[in-house]
Short mmCIF file of C-alpha atoms and ligand atoms in Angstrom, two decimals:
data_model
loop_
_atom_site.label_atom_id
_atom_site.label_comp_id
_atom_site.label_asym_id
_atom_site.label_seq_id
_atom_site.Cartn_x
_atom_site.Cartn_y
_atom_site.Cartn_z
CA MET A 1062 -1.33 35.27 -5.89
CA ASN A 1063 0.13 36.80 -9.01
CA VAL A 1064 -1.55 36.22 -12.31
CA PHE A 1065 1.15 34.00 -13.86
CA LYS A 1066 1.18 31.66 -10.90
CA LYS A 1067 -2.59 31.55 -11.03
CA ILE A 1068 -2.62 30.61 -14.72
CA TYR A 1069 0.02 27.95 -14.09
CA ALA A 1070 -1.94 26.47 -11.17
CA ARG A 1071 -5.19 26.39 -13.10
CA ILE A 1072 -3.61 24.70 -16.14
CA TYR A 1073 -1.89 22.19 -13.86
CA GLN A 1074 -5.19 21.39 -12.13
CA PHE A 1075 -7.03 21.19 -15.43
CA CYS A 1076 -4.59 18.52 -16.70
CA PHE A 1077 -5.22 16.47 -13.56
CA LYS A 1078 -8.94 16.86 -14.08
CA LEU A 1079 -8.66 15.60 -17.65
CA ALA A 1080 -6.87 12.52 -16.33
CA ILE A 1081 -9.66 11.57 -13.87
CA PRO A 1082 -11.59 9.22 -16.20
CA PHE A 1083 -8.40 7.30 -16.99
CA LEU A 1084 -7.26 6.69 -13.42
CA PRO A 1085 -7.49 3.08 -12.19
CA TYR A 1086 -9.71 4.05 -9.29
CA LYS A 1087 -11.99 1.34 -7.97
CA SER A 1088 -14.04 1.77 -4.79
CA PRO A 1089 -14.20 -1.19 -2.43
CA LYS A 1090 -17.23 -3.44 -2.57
CA ILE A 1091 -19.46 -2.96 0.47
CA ILE A 1092 -20.28 -6.34 2.00
CA ASN A 1093 -22.05 -7.47 5.17
CA LEU A 1094 -20.91 -9.81 7.90
CA ASN A 1095 -22.95 -12.74 6.59
CA GLU A 1096 -21.06 -12.60 3.32
CA LEU A 1097 -17.63 -12.65 4.92
CA ASN A 1098 -16.99 -16.41 4.62
CA GLU A 1099 -18.18 -16.43 1.05
CA ILE A 1100 -15.72 -13.62 0.23
CA LEU A 1101 -12.86 -15.39 2.04
CA LYS A 1102 -13.59 -18.48 -0.03
CA LYS A 1103 -13.91 -16.54 -3.26
CA GLU A 1104 -10.57 -14.86 -2.60
CA LYS A 1105 -9.03 -18.26 -1.78
CA ILE A 1106 -7.92 -17.09 1.66
CA ASN A 1107 -6.95 -19.96 3.96
CA ASN A 1108 -5.11 -18.07 6.71
CA LEU A 1109 -6.50 -14.68 7.49
CA PHE A 1110 -4.36 -11.97 9.07
CA ILE A 1111 -6.48 -9.75 11.30
CA ILE A 1112 -4.87 -6.42 12.07
CA THR A 1113 -6.32 -4.12 14.73
CA ASP A 1114 -5.41 -2.25 17.91
CA GLU A 1115 -5.76 -3.17 21.56
CA THR A 1116 -9.01 -1.31 22.24
CA ILE A 1117 -10.81 -2.68 19.21
CA SER A 1118 -9.54 -6.26 19.67
CA LYS A 1119 -11.76 -6.52 22.76
CA LEU A 1120 -14.87 -5.75 20.70
CA ILE A 1121 -14.58 -8.12 17.78
CA ASP A 1122 -15.78 -11.48 19.16
CA ASN A 1123 -18.87 -11.20 17.03
CA ILE A 1124 -16.75 -11.03 13.89
CA LEU A 1125 -14.33 -13.76 15.01
CA ASN A 1126 -17.24 -16.13 15.70
CA GLN A 1127 -18.31 -15.81 12.08
CA ILE A 1128 -14.97 -16.69 10.54
CA ASN A 1129 -14.67 -20.36 9.62
CA ILE A 1130 -11.03 -20.44 8.50
CA ASN A 1131 -7.73 -20.08 10.38
CA TYR A 1132 -6.81 -16.63 11.48
CA VAL A 1133 -4.14 -14.76 13.44
CA ILE A 1134 -4.70 -11.51 15.28
CA TYR A 1135 -2.14 -8.74 15.42
CA ASP A 1136 -3.44 -6.02 17.75
CA LYS A 1137 -0.35 -3.89 18.31
CA VAL A 1138 -1.06 -1.06 15.89
CA LEU A 1139 -0.19 2.30 17.48
CA PRO A 1140 -2.24 5.51 17.12
CA ASN A 1141 0.55 6.80 14.88
CA PRO A 1142 1.74 3.57 13.25
CA THR A 1143 5.48 3.19 12.76
CA ILE A 1144 7.67 1.33 10.28
CA LYS A 1145 8.67 -1.03 13.12
CA ASN A 1146 4.97 -1.72 13.72
CA ILE A 1147 4.40 -2.80 10.12
CA GLU A 1148 7.59 -4.87 9.97
CA GLU A 1149 6.52 -6.72 13.11
CA ALA A 1150 3.10 -7.40 11.59
CA ARG A 1151 4.79 -8.59 8.40
CA GLU A 1152 6.89 -11.13 10.29
CA ASN A 1153 3.72 -12.49 11.90
CA TYR A 1154 1.95 -12.59 8.56
CA LEU A 1155 4.74 -14.55 6.87
CA ASP A 1156 5.31 -16.78 9.87
CA LYS A 1157 1.68 -17.94 9.83
CA ASN A 1158 1.51 -18.25 6.03
CA CYS A 1159 -1.29 -15.75 5.80
CA ASP A 1160 -2.83 -14.95 2.44
CA GLY A 1161 -5.34 -12.19 3.11
CA ILE A 1162 -5.84 -9.23 5.46
CA LEU A 1163 -8.80 -8.09 7.54
CA ALA A 1164 -8.27 -4.63 9.05
CA ILE A 1165 -10.58 -3.58 11.87
CA GLY A 1166 -9.98 -0.10 13.26
CA GLY A 1167 -9.67 3.60 12.60
CA GLY A 1168 -7.47 5.30 10.04
CA SER A 1169 -4.21 4.13 11.65
CA VAL A 1170 -5.17 0.46 11.52
CA ILE A 1171 -6.44 0.59 7.95
CA ASP A 1172 -3.37 2.57 6.85
CA SER A 1173 -1.16 -0.04 8.51
CA ALA A 1174 -3.00 -2.84 6.72
CA LYS A 1175 -2.47 -1.10 3.38
CA ILE A 1176 1.26 -0.70 3.97
CA LEU A 1177 1.53 -4.26 5.26
CA GLY A 1178 -0.09 -5.46 2.03
CA ALA A 1179 2.36 -3.38 0.05
CA ARG A 1180 5.33 -4.85 1.95
CA ILE A 1181 4.05 -8.38 1.32
CA VAL A 1182 3.99 -7.90 -2.44
CA LYS A 1183 7.16 -5.82 -2.44
CA PRO A 1184 9.51 -7.84 -0.21
CA HIS A 1185 12.59 -6.01 -1.46
CA LYS A 1186 11.32 -2.47 -1.20
CA SER A 1187 11.59 -0.71 2.17
CA ILE A 1188 8.65 1.30 3.47
CA LYS A 1189 10.76 4.46 3.23
CA LYS A 1190 11.18 3.90 -0.49
CA MET A 1191 7.39 3.76 -0.90
CA GLU A 1192 6.95 7.40 0.11
CA GLY A 1193 5.06 9.49 -2.41
CA LEU A 1194 3.00 8.50 -5.38
CA LEU A 1195 2.82 5.19 -7.26
CA HIS A 1196 5.86 3.35 -5.89
CA ILE A 1197 4.06 0.04 -5.40
CA LEU A 1198 2.09 -0.63 -8.58
CA LYS A 1199 1.33 -4.20 -7.65
CA LYS A 1200 -1.84 -5.97 -6.60
CA LEU A 1201 -2.00 -6.39 -2.81
CA PRO A 1202 -3.22 -9.55 -1.05
CA PRO A 1203 -7.03 -9.31 -0.68
CA LEU A 1204 -7.75 -6.59 1.88
CA ILE A 1205 -11.05 -6.19 3.73
CA ALA A 1206 -11.37 -3.01 5.81
CA ILE A 1207 -13.85 -2.45 8.62
CA PRO A 1208 -13.63 1.21 9.75
CA THR A 1209 -14.37 1.86 13.43
CA THR A 1210 -14.38 5.65 13.18
CA ALA A 1211 -16.55 7.65 10.81
CA GLY A 1212 -14.26 10.29 9.40
CA THR A 1213 -11.04 9.46 7.61
CA GLY A 1214 -12.63 7.37 4.87
CA SER A 1215 -9.39 5.35 4.86
CA GLU A 1216 -11.30 2.26 3.69
CA VAL A 1217 -11.86 3.96 0.35
CA THR A 1218 -8.77 6.11 -0.18
CA LEU A 1219 -5.50 5.37 -1.93
CA ALA A 1220 -3.39 6.93 0.83
CA ALA A 1221 -1.68 5.63 3.95
CA VAL A 1222 0.37 7.60 6.47
CA ILE A 1223 3.28 6.15 8.42
CA THR A 1224 5.93 7.44 10.82
CA ASP A 1225 9.60 6.58 10.71
CA GLU A 1226 10.22 6.12 14.44
CA LYS A 1227 13.93 6.80 14.04
CA THR A 1228 13.56 10.28 12.57
CA ASN A 1229 9.95 11.10 13.60
CA HIS A 1230 9.30 11.77 9.94
CA LYS A 1231 5.63 11.21 9.10
CA PHE A 1232 5.01 10.54 5.42
CA PRO A 1233 2.26 9.50 3.01
CA ILE A 1234 2.25 6.57 0.61
CA ASN A 1235 -0.20 6.88 -2.26
CA ASP A 1236 -1.05 4.23 -4.80
CA PHE A 1237 -4.25 2.99 -6.41
CA CYS A 1238 -3.40 -0.58 -5.39
CA LEU A 1239 -3.71 0.45 -1.71
CA ILE A 1240 -7.48 0.86 -1.97
CA PRO A 1241 -9.05 -2.04 -0.04
CA LYS A 1242 -10.99 -4.55 -2.11
CA TYR A 1243 -13.89 -4.88 0.33
CA THR A 1244 -15.32 -2.89 3.19
CA MET A 1245 -17.95 -3.54 5.82
CA PHE A 1246 -19.86 -1.16 8.11
CA LEU A 1247 -20.51 -2.44 11.61
CA PRO A 1248 -21.88 0.60 13.49
CA GLU A 1249 -21.85 -1.26 16.82
CA LEU A 1250 -18.04 -0.99 16.73
CA THR A 1251 -18.26 2.80 16.75
CA ILE A 1252 -20.55 3.34 19.76
CA ASN A 1253 -17.73 3.39 22.32
CA LEU A 1254 -15.85 6.15 20.57
CA PRO A 1255 -15.51 9.14 22.95
CA LYS A 1256 -18.00 11.93 22.22
CA PHE A 1257 -15.40 14.50 21.27
CA LEU A 1258 -13.78 12.11 18.79
CA THR A 1259 -17.18 11.23 17.33
CA ALA A 1260 -17.66 14.95 16.76
CA THR A 1261 -14.25 15.82 15.34
CA THR A 1262 -13.94 12.78 13.07
CA GLY A 1263 -17.43 13.54 11.75
CA MET A 1264 -16.41 17.14 11.05
CA ASP A 1265 -13.36 15.78 9.19
CA ALA A 1266 -15.73 13.84 6.93
CA LEU A 1267 -17.80 16.99 6.42
CA THR A 1268 -14.62 18.86 5.45
CA HIS A 1269 -13.81 16.13 2.90
CA ALA A 1270 -17.26 16.46 1.36
CA ILE A 1271 -17.25 20.27 1.26
CA GLU A 1272 -13.68 20.72 0.03
CA ALA A 1273 -14.23 18.18 -2.73
CA TYR A 1274 -17.53 19.79 -3.73
CA ILE A 1275 -16.42 23.43 -3.83
CA GLY A 1276 -13.23 22.57 -5.71
CA ASN A 1277 -12.94 22.78 -9.49
CA SER A 1278 -12.23 19.11 -10.21
CA THR A 1279 -15.57 17.56 -9.40
CA THR A 1280 -17.24 14.97 -11.58
CA LYS A 1281 -20.90 14.03 -11.67
CA LYS A 1282 -20.11 11.11 -9.39
CA THR A 1283 -18.06 13.06 -6.83
CA LYS A 1284 -20.64 15.86 -6.70
CA ASN A 1285 -23.28 13.30 -5.92
CA MET A 1286 -21.09 11.58 -3.31
CA ALA A 1287 -20.31 14.90 -1.60
CA ILE A 1288 -24.00 15.84 -1.50
CA GLN A 1289 -25.00 12.46 -0.05
CA ALA A 1290 -22.24 12.70 2.56
CA THR A 1291 -23.20 16.25 3.57
CA LYS A 1292 -26.87 15.30 3.92
CA LEU A 1293 -26.03 12.32 6.12
CA ILE A 1294 -23.60 14.26 8.30
CA VAL A 1295 -25.90 17.23 8.84
CA ASN A 1296 -28.74 14.90 9.81
CA ASN A 1297 -26.81 12.44 11.98
CA ILE A 1298 -23.70 13.93 13.57
CA LYS A 1299 -25.51 15.56 16.49
CA ILE A 1300 -27.56 12.43 17.11
CA CYS A 1301 -24.34 10.37 17.36
CA TYR A 1302 -22.96 12.94 19.78
CA ASN A 1303 -26.05 13.09 22.00
CA GLU A 1304 -27.10 9.44 21.75
CA PRO A 1305 -23.87 7.48 21.22
CA THR A 1306 -25.69 4.13 20.99
CA ASN A 1307 -28.03 5.19 18.19
CA ILE A 1308 -27.03 2.48 15.69
CA LYS A 1309 -28.88 3.92 12.71
CA ALA A 1310 -27.21 7.33 13.11
CA ARG A 1311 -23.82 5.62 13.58
CA GLU A 1312 -24.36 3.60 10.43
CA ASN A 1313 -25.34 6.72 8.50
CA MET A 1314 -22.11 8.42 9.60
CA LEU A 1315 -20.05 5.44 8.37
CA TYR A 1316 -21.71 5.75 4.97
CA ALA A 1317 -21.20 9.51 5.01
CA SER A 1318 -17.50 9.12 5.74
CA HIS A 1319 -17.25 6.55 2.94
CA TYR A 1320 -19.01 8.75 0.36
CA ALA A 1321 -16.94 11.78 1.38
CA GLY A 1322 -13.83 9.58 1.02
CA ILE A 1323 -14.75 8.72 -2.57
CA ALA A 1324 -15.44 12.40 -3.31
CA PHE A 1325 -12.09 13.72 -2.09
CA THR A 1326 -9.98 10.83 -3.39
CA ILE A 1327 -11.06 11.74 -6.91
CA SER A 1328 -11.67 15.48 -6.53
CA TYR A 1329 -9.10 16.42 -3.85
CA VAL A 1330 -9.28 18.52 -0.72
CA GLY A 1331 -8.14 22.16 -0.37
CA TYR A 1332 -6.56 24.76 1.91
CA ILE A 1333 -8.46 23.60 4.99
CA HIS A 1334 -6.64 20.29 4.87
CA ALA A 1335 -3.31 21.81 3.92
CA ILE A 1336 -3.48 24.14 6.94
CA ALA A 1337 -4.76 21.38 9.24
CA HIS A 1338 -1.80 19.18 8.23
CA SER A 1339 0.63 21.98 9.08
CA LEU A 1340 -0.97 22.39 12.53
CA GLY A 1341 -0.86 18.64 13.07
CA GLY A 1342 2.84 18.59 12.22
CA LYS A 1343 3.75 21.60 14.35
CA TYR A 1344 1.52 21.28 17.41
CA LYS A 1345 0.08 17.75 17.10
CA ILE A 1346 -3.42 19.22 16.84
CA PRO A 1347 -5.66 16.28 15.90
CA HIS A 1348 -6.65 16.33 12.26
CA GLY A 1349 -10.43 16.34 12.75
CA LEU A 1350 -10.28 19.07 15.38
CA ALA A 1351 -8.11 21.32 13.24
CA ASN A 1352 -10.44 20.85 10.26
CA ALA A 1353 -13.53 21.56 12.35
CA VAL A 1354 -12.12 24.91 13.48
CA ILE A 1355 -10.70 25.95 10.10
CA LEU A 1356 -13.67 24.84 7.97
CA PRO A 1357 -16.12 27.71 8.65
CA ILE A 1358 -13.31 30.29 8.73
CA ILE A 1359 -12.02 29.42 5.25
CA LEU A 1360 -15.53 29.11 3.85
CA GLU A 1361 -16.17 32.67 5.04
CA ILE A 1362 -12.92 33.86 3.50
CA TYR A 1363 -13.81 32.31 0.12
CA GLY A 1364 -16.93 34.50 0.25
CA LYS A 1365 -19.09 34.90 -2.81
CA LYS A 1366 -16.89 32.63 -4.91
CA ILE A 1367 -18.53 29.62 -3.27
CA TYR A 1368 -22.05 30.93 -2.51
CA LYS A 1369 -23.63 28.94 -5.29
CA LYS A 1370 -22.07 25.60 -4.42
CA LEU A 1371 -22.40 25.96 -0.68
CA ALA A 1372 -26.03 26.97 -1.15
CA ILE A 1373 -26.70 23.74 -3.05
CA LEU A 1374 -25.22 21.72 -0.19
CA ALA A 1375 -27.23 23.72 2.38
CA ARG A 1376 -30.49 23.17 0.51
CA GLU A 1377 -29.80 19.49 -0.16
CA ALA A 1378 -28.99 18.95 3.52
CA GLY A 1379 -32.24 20.68 4.47
CA ILE A 1380 -30.72 23.52 6.50
CA ALA A 1381 -31.70 26.23 4.01
CA GLN A 1382 -35.11 26.66 2.40
CA LYS A 1383 -35.37 25.93 -1.32
CA ASN A 1384 -36.25 29.55 -2.11
CA THR A 1385 -33.42 31.28 -0.21
CA THR A 1386 -30.82 33.15 -2.23
CA ASP A 1387 -27.39 31.58 -2.72
CA GLU A 1388 -25.77 34.12 -0.44
CA ILE A 1389 -28.22 33.58 2.41
CA ALA A 1390 -28.21 29.78 2.05
CA SER A 1391 -24.44 29.68 2.06
CA LYS A 1392 -24.25 31.90 5.16
CA ILE A 1393 -26.84 29.69 6.88
CA PHE A 1394 -24.56 26.70 6.26
CA ILE A 1395 -21.48 28.43 7.65
CA ASP A 1396 -23.49 29.49 10.66
CA TRP A 1397 -24.69 25.91 11.10
CA ILE A 1398 -21.04 24.76 11.22
CA TYR A 1399 -20.11 27.39 13.85
CA LYS A 1400 -23.12 26.46 15.99
CA THR A 1401 -22.50 22.74 15.65
CA ASN A 1402 -18.87 23.25 16.70
CA GLU A 1403 -20.17 25.09 19.76
CA VAL A 1404 -22.45 22.18 20.67
CA PHE A 1405 -19.40 19.89 20.43
CA ASN A 1406 -17.24 22.20 22.57
CA ILE A 1407 -14.89 22.72 19.65
CA PRO A 1408 -13.08 26.05 20.07
CA LYS A 1409 -13.64 28.86 17.60
CA TYR A 1410 -9.94 29.55 17.09
CA ILE A 1411 -6.66 27.70 17.36
CA LYS A 1412 -4.87 29.59 20.10
CA GLU A 1413 -1.80 27.31 19.99
CA ILE A 1414 -0.61 29.06 16.83
CA LYS A 1415 2.53 31.06 17.59
CA ASN A 1416 3.50 34.10 15.52
CA ALA A 1417 7.02 32.78 15.09
CA ASP A 1418 5.75 29.59 13.43
CA ILE A 1419 3.28 31.11 11.00
CA ILE A 1420 5.61 31.69 8.05
CA GLU A 1421 6.97 28.17 8.24
CA MET A 1422 3.47 26.68 8.39
CA ALA A 1423 2.20 28.91 5.58
CA ASN A 1424 5.11 27.67 3.49
CA TYR A 1425 4.16 24.10 4.23
CA ALA A 1426 0.48 24.65 3.37
CA ASN A 1427 1.46 26.53 0.23
CA HIS A 1428 3.63 23.59 -0.91
CA GLU A 1429 0.97 21.05 -0.15
CA ALA A 1430 -1.91 22.88 -1.81
CA ASN A 1431 -0.38 24.82 -4.69
CA PRO A 1432 -0.66 24.08 -7.53
CA LEU A 1433 -2.23 20.65 -6.94
CA TYR A 1434 -5.48 21.34 -5.08
CA PRO A 1435 -8.23 22.70 -7.34
CA VAL A 1436 -9.38 25.22 -4.74
CA PRO A 1437 -12.16 27.70 -5.57
CA LYS A 1438 -9.83 30.67 -4.93
CA LEU A 1439 -6.03 30.63 -5.06
CA TYR A 1440 -3.92 32.05 -2.23
CA ASP A 1441 -0.15 32.38 -2.19
CA LYS A 1442 2.09 32.12 0.84
CA ASN A 1443 1.58 35.72 1.98
CA GLU A 1444 -2.17 35.43 1.74
CA LEU A 1445 -2.01 32.16 3.69
CA VAL A 1446 0.00 33.92 6.41
CA LYS A 1447 -2.93 36.30 6.95
CA ILE A 1448 -5.31 33.34 7.14
CA TYR A 1449 -3.25 31.77 9.96
CA TYR A 1450 -3.71 34.96 11.99
CA ILE A 1451 -7.45 34.77 11.46
CA ILE A 1452 -7.48 31.11 12.52
CA ARG A 1453 -5.60 32.15 15.61
CA GLY A 1454 -8.32 34.67 16.36
CA GLN A 1455 -6.43 37.88 15.84
CA ASN A 1456 -5.55 40.25 13.07
CA GLU A 1457 -1.98 40.52 11.88
ZN1 ZN B 623 -9.31 14.82 6.50
#
């Protein structure tokens, strides 16, 4: 990247960093199932709207038995939720006079709950008009989120993604008011998740923690969150994969995903995510899988620029000895990621990448990441093009 663009990007990122302490960011309160009725009462909820999907709705009897107020269940959320989906949920919500939302599911369900909440408080604003940043700016009905995958951290982020089924356009809605007010971790809901998804969603959480940590916009809090998340993931992800019913390991992964979510919501992600999004858009490569493959490759490309930070994570997670040099510790961590991917049968490269698509995807990643993401090293479009070839497993 040329020097003027670099200076511009760094100043831009620095201004965003200065703004961090003034942002109205509030993490959800972590509650347990025994407190649920108390919270419903405190929030003056009389008719609870439970939003979930068909697979999860079969597993929630334990939660339903606890609830001592009226509730309705909407379990039609799709893996890629659509505007029609949310509008249908909204009709149900209004029809039953609901006044609070309980979301139980993965990222799609929690995202849908956020957008539903936004539509309830903004009856005259279409979902399409909410695209982008800060178009809601209004307190949502009380929202309690129970994540059933450990990866996206959606229960703690200010983002929601939705697809316009008419145009196939997938777009993000970002607003501080979308952050759920409460969250709850019920690891027993995650034990049926297929092994490969357990692995890739967990690697997504690891990518959140690492990208936030090696970026330039960390705070004391986000550094700490990223370290905690990395420690938990390194020590639990393989256990979840090999012993899916290990509740303690499952619970640790839910916390890890949550902490990583806090870290990246405040301190951003980087090129790994920007590239993964482009591959998701072009070839529908699942987000966690794309991140898992790209993560060690980009960390290697960053090279010595990130040795120090990566070494801290490696030592904190216990995969490098305290007395190893930064370079060695950081290489041990990258190697750990490659080997863990191998255990999970995650490929080393993304072979689906076609030469003809690379420039378009590099453009997309460049627009997403530059100048916003406070990445450790800046790359322009041409440099990103080269990186796509490496991710594909071949030189240009
Ligand atoms: Zn992610």
